[in-house]
XYZ file of C-alpha atoms in Angstrom:
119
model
C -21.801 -11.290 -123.662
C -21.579 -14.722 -121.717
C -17.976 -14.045 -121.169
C -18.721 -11.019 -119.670
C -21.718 -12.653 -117.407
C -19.170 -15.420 -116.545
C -16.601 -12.805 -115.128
C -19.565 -10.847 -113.218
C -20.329 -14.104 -111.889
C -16.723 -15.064 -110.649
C -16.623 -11.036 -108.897
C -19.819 -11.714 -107.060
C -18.957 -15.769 -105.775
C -15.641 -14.717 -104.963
C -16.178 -13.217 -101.785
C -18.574 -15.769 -100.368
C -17.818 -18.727 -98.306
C -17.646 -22.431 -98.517
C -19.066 -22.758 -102.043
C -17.770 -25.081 -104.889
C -17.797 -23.369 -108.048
C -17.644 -25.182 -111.125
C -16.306 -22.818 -113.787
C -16.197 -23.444 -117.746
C -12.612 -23.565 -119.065
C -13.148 -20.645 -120.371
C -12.803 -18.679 -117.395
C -9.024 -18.434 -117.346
C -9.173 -16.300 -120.569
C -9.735 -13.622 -118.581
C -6.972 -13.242 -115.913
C -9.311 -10.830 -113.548
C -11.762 -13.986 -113.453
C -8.298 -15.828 -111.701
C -7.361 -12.889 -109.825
C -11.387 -12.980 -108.476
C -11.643 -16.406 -107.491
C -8.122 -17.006 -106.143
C -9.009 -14.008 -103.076
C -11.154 -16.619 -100.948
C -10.466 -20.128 -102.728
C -8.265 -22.916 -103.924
C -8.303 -23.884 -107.509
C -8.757 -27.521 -108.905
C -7.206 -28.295 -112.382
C -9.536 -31.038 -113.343
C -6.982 -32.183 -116.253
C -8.250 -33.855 -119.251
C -6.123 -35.461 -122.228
C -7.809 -34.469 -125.971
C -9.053 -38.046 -125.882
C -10.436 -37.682 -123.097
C -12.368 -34.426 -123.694
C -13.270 -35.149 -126.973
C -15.266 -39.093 -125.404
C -16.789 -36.497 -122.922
C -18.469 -33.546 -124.853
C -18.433 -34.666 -128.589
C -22.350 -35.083 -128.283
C -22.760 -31.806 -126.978
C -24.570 -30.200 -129.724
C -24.851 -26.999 -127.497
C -21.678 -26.720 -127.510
C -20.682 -23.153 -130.002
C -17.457 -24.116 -131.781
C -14.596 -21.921 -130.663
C -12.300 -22.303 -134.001
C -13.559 -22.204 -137.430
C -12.773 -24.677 -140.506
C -11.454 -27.444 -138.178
C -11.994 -30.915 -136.872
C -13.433 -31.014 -133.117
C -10.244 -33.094 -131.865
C -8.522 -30.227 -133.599
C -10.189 -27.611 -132.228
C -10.230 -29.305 -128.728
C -6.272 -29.873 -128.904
C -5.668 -25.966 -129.918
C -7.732 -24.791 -127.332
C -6.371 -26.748 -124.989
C -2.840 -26.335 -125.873
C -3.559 -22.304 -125.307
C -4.916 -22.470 -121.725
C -3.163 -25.362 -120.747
C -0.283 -22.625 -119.411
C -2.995 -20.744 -117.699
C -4.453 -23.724 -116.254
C -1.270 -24.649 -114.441
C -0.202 -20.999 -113.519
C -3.646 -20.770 -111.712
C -4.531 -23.992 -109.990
C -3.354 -24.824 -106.737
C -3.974 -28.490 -106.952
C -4.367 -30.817 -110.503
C -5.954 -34.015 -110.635
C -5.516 -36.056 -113.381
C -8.901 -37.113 -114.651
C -8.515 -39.522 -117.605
C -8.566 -42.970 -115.664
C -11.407 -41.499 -113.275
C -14.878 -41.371 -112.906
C -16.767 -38.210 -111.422
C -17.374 -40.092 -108.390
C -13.276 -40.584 -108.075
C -12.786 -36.999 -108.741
C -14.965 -35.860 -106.053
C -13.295 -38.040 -104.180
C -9.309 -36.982 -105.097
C -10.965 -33.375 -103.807
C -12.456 -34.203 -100.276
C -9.276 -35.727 -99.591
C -7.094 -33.223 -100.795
C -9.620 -30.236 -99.248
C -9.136 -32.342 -95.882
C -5.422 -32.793 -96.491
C -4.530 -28.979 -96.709
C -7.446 -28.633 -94.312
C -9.339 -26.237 -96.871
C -12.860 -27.787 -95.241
C-alpha cells in the first residue's frame, strides 16, 4: 500500500513547479516513479556509504525491516547494493554525503541548482 501511495504521490508532484521533493529510497523500485519525476525535475543522489547510513537511521525504530533473518548493516548493504544501479542511472547530479552535514548538503545543491541554472 505505501508503495503504491508513494508512486501516486510522485504522478501528482511531478507536474508542478519549483518544489523540492524529498523521496524515500525506495522510490526508484518502481521505474514509473523515475519516469514521473524526471518530466519537470533534476534528480539529486544524496549518496551514503553503509557506515554512514547505518550512524544515521539505526535508532529509527519506525523503520519496517526490508530483509528478514539479517543484521541491519546487512540488510542496509544488500539494499543498497540493489538500488545503488538505479540510483546512478536516475540522478542527474550525486553528492557525496559521508563527510557532510545537512547544512553542507543543502548547500552542494543551491550551488549546483545555480550552476546548471535549475533556480
Amino acid at each position: 500500500k505505501f508503495r503504491d501511495m508513494e508512486s501516486q504521490v510522485a504522478r501528482e508532484l511531478a507536474g508542478r513547479d519549483h518544489l523540492i521533493i524529498d523521496t524515500g529510497g525506495g522510490v526508484i523500485e518502481r521505474p514509473e516513479n523515475i519516469e514521473a519525476l524526471k518530466t519537470n525535475a533534476r534528480i539529486f543522489w544524496l549518496k551514503a556509504s553503509v557506515d554512514a547510513i547505518v550512524s544515521r537511521i539505526h535508532q529509527d525504530t519506525q523503520r519496517p525491516a526490508l530483509t528478514a533473518g539479517k543484521t541491519f548493516t546487512e540488510e542496509v548493504a544488500e539494499v543498497l547494493e540493489q538500488r545503488t544501479p538505479k540510483y546512478k542511472s536516475a540522478a542527474h547530479h550525486e553528492i557525496d554525503t559521508d563527510p557532510l552535514t545537512p547544512e553542507q548538503v543543502a548547500e552542494n545543491i543551491i550551488q549546483m541548482c545555480n550552476q546548471f541554472k535549475i533556480i
